[in-house]
Amino acid sequence: MAIPLVVGVDGSEASLEAVDWAADEAVRHDVPLLLVHAAAPDHGAADPIGVAADRARKHAPSARLSGEVVHEDPATALLGKGRNAFALVVGRRGLGDLAGLLLGSVSLAVAARADCPVVVVRGRPEHRGVRFRSVVVGVEDGEGSGTAVEFAMREAHVRRCRLVAVHAWSVPFGGLADPPPPAGYGVRTPRRPPAQVLDDALNGPVERYANASVSRRVVEGPARQALLEAASEADLLVVGARRRRGHLGLQLGLINHALLHHAPCPIAVVPQV
């Protein structure tokens, strides 16, 4: 049996927008869609699964739907389901969050701790569909972007759109290059040229998706700004997250935190494998 795409529902408009997005995504990838609602054990009011299921059927009639009510706090419930999920999808904030929040506490907790990719559905309606025909992925220098690039390439493939790979870099503070190491300390590995960073990250995925449309964008400047600008004309932004040594969860970092709060389109956080 195929593992499901899981979406958290709580009756808020943001969660119903997440259901719309997740229903389309489940059809694109031909996977089941599981609607999950977390409720306290003594919860007596009607749960929102029925409303969410109706919404999903109207939005994507061919989606294979099921629903489940879990008696745990929302973050714990979704993280548990994420151990055997294609991905987790959440809205930007839920019913219990203050109206002024850019990102809800449950969405942030799930994005920071899940074992699978997490998509936070953000943005205006035109950004939550396929209007721009573009998926953007952030590529960093190192090993933290490999799984994210694979995820982004697969998304671009099923959407039949282009992949825009963005690598932002800056000149080291105080000069054009690092100072030479003191005698006896050995030679440090030089930073790779920015274009090489992109080429190395894309080589494998491009070979596996031979017909992919890929553009490379090297930007001198802050990564946050470069990715937000690229995402302004994208249907999905994808970023990677490293595992934290000796701790549960992921290392989101300041850039990913900012993107989760301000991205103009849905954003996927993909754990490094």
mmCIF file with all atom_site columns, C-alpha atoms in Angstrom, residues 2 5 33 35 49 51 55 59 64 74 87 107 111 118 122 124-125 152 159 199 202 219 228 235 240 245 252 254 270:
data_model
loop_
_atom_site.group_PDB
_atom_site.id
_atom_site.type_symbol
_atom_site.label_atom_id
_atom_site.label_alt_id
_atom_site.label_comp_id
_atom_site.label_asym_id
_atom_site.label_entity_id
_atom_site.label_seq_id
_atom_site.pdbx_PDB_ins_code
_atom_site.Cartn_x
_atom_site.Cartn_y
_atom_site.Cartn_z
_atom_site.occupancy
_atom_site.B_iso_or_equiv
_atom_site.pdbx_formal_charge
_atom_site.auth_seq_id
_atom_site.auth_comp_id
_atom_site.auth_asym_id
_atom_site.auth_atom_id
_atom_site.pdbx_PDB_model_num
ATOM 1  C CA . ALA A 1 2   ? 1.325   3.451  -0.903  1.00 0.00 ? 2   ALA A CA 1
ATOM 2  C CA . LEU A 1 5   ? 0.280   12.347 1.969   1.00 0.00 ? 5   LEU A CA 1
ATOM 3  C CA . LEU A 1 33  ? -4.530  11.608 1.042   1.00 0.00 ? 33  LEU A CA 1
ATOM 4  C CA . LEU A 1 35  ? -6.806  14.018 6.672   1.00 0.00 ? 35  LEU A CA 1
ATOM 5  C CA . ILE A 1 49  ? -12.801 16.063 8.971   1.00 0.00 ? 49  ILE A CA 1
ATOM 6  C CA . VAL A 1 51  ? -15.847 19.584 5.999   1.00 0.00 ? 51  VAL A CA 1
ATOM 7  C CA . ARG A 1 55  ? -13.538 20.416 0.258   1.00 0.00 ? 55  ARG A CA 1
ATOM 8  C CA . HIS A 1 59  ? -11.179 20.446 -5.401  1.00 0.00 ? 59  HIS A CA 1
ATOM 9  C CA . ARG A 1 64  ? -8.206  8.858  -2.644  1.00 0.00 ? 64  ARG A CA 1
ATOM 10 C CA . PRO A 1 74  ? -1.642  18.600 17.072  1.00 0.00 ? 74  PRO A CA 1
ATOM 11 C CA . ALA A 1 87  ? 4.979   14.323 3.232   1.00 0.00 ? 87  ALA A CA 1
ATOM 12 C CA . SER A 1 107 ? 3.296   24.544 11.770  1.00 0.00 ? 107 SER A CA 1
ATOM 13 C CA . ALA A 1 111 ? 8.528   21.869 10.150  1.00 0.00 ? 111 ALA A CA 1
ATOM 14 C CA . VAL A 1 118 ? 6.854   19.290 5.453   1.00 0.00 ? 118 VAL A CA 1
ATOM 15 C CA . ARG A 1 122 ? 1.350   30.003 2.279   1.00 0.00 ? 122 ARG A CA 1
ATOM 16 C CA . ARG A 1 124 ? -2.203  34.209 -2.207  1.00 0.00 ? 124 ARG A CA 1
ATOM 17 C CA . PRO A 1 125 ? -4.364  31.922 -4.371  1.00 0.00 ? 125 PRO A CA 1
ATOM 18 C CA . ALA A 1 152 ? 12.332  19.804 -5.931  1.00 0.00 ? 152 ALA A CA 1
ATOM 19 C CA . ARG A 1 159 ? 4.119   19.561 -12.485 1.00 0.00 ? 159 ARG A CA 1
ATOM 20 C CA . ASP A 1 199 ? 26.577  22.040 -10.889 1.00 0.00 ? 199 ASP A CA 1
ATOM 21 C CA . LEU A 1 202 ? 22.240  19.231 -9.880  1.00 0.00 ? 202 LEU A CA 1
ATOM 22 C CA . VAL A 1 219 ? 23.348  35.484 -6.544  1.00 0.00 ? 219 VAL A CA 1
ATOM 23 C CA . LEU A 1 228 ? 12.291  35.339 -1.429  1.00 0.00 ? 228 LEU A CA 1
ATOM 24 C CA . ASP A 1 235 ? 4.486   27.907 -7.154  1.00 0.00 ? 235 ASP A CA 1
ATOM 25 C CA . GLY A 1 240 ? 16.823  21.624 2.975   1.00 0.00 ? 240 GLY A CA 1
ATOM 26 C CA . ARG A 1 245 ? 23.891  16.146 16.105  1.00 0.00 ? 245 ARG A CA 1
ATOM 27 C CA . LEU A 1 252 ? 16.301  25.011 10.500  1.00 0.00 ? 252 LEU A CA 1
ATOM 28 C CA . LEU A 1 254 ? 17.817  31.674 10.643  1.00 0.00 ? 254 LEU A CA 1
ATOM 29 C CA . VAL A 1 270 ? 13.068  18.667 3.318   1.00 0.00 ? 270 VAL A CA 1
#
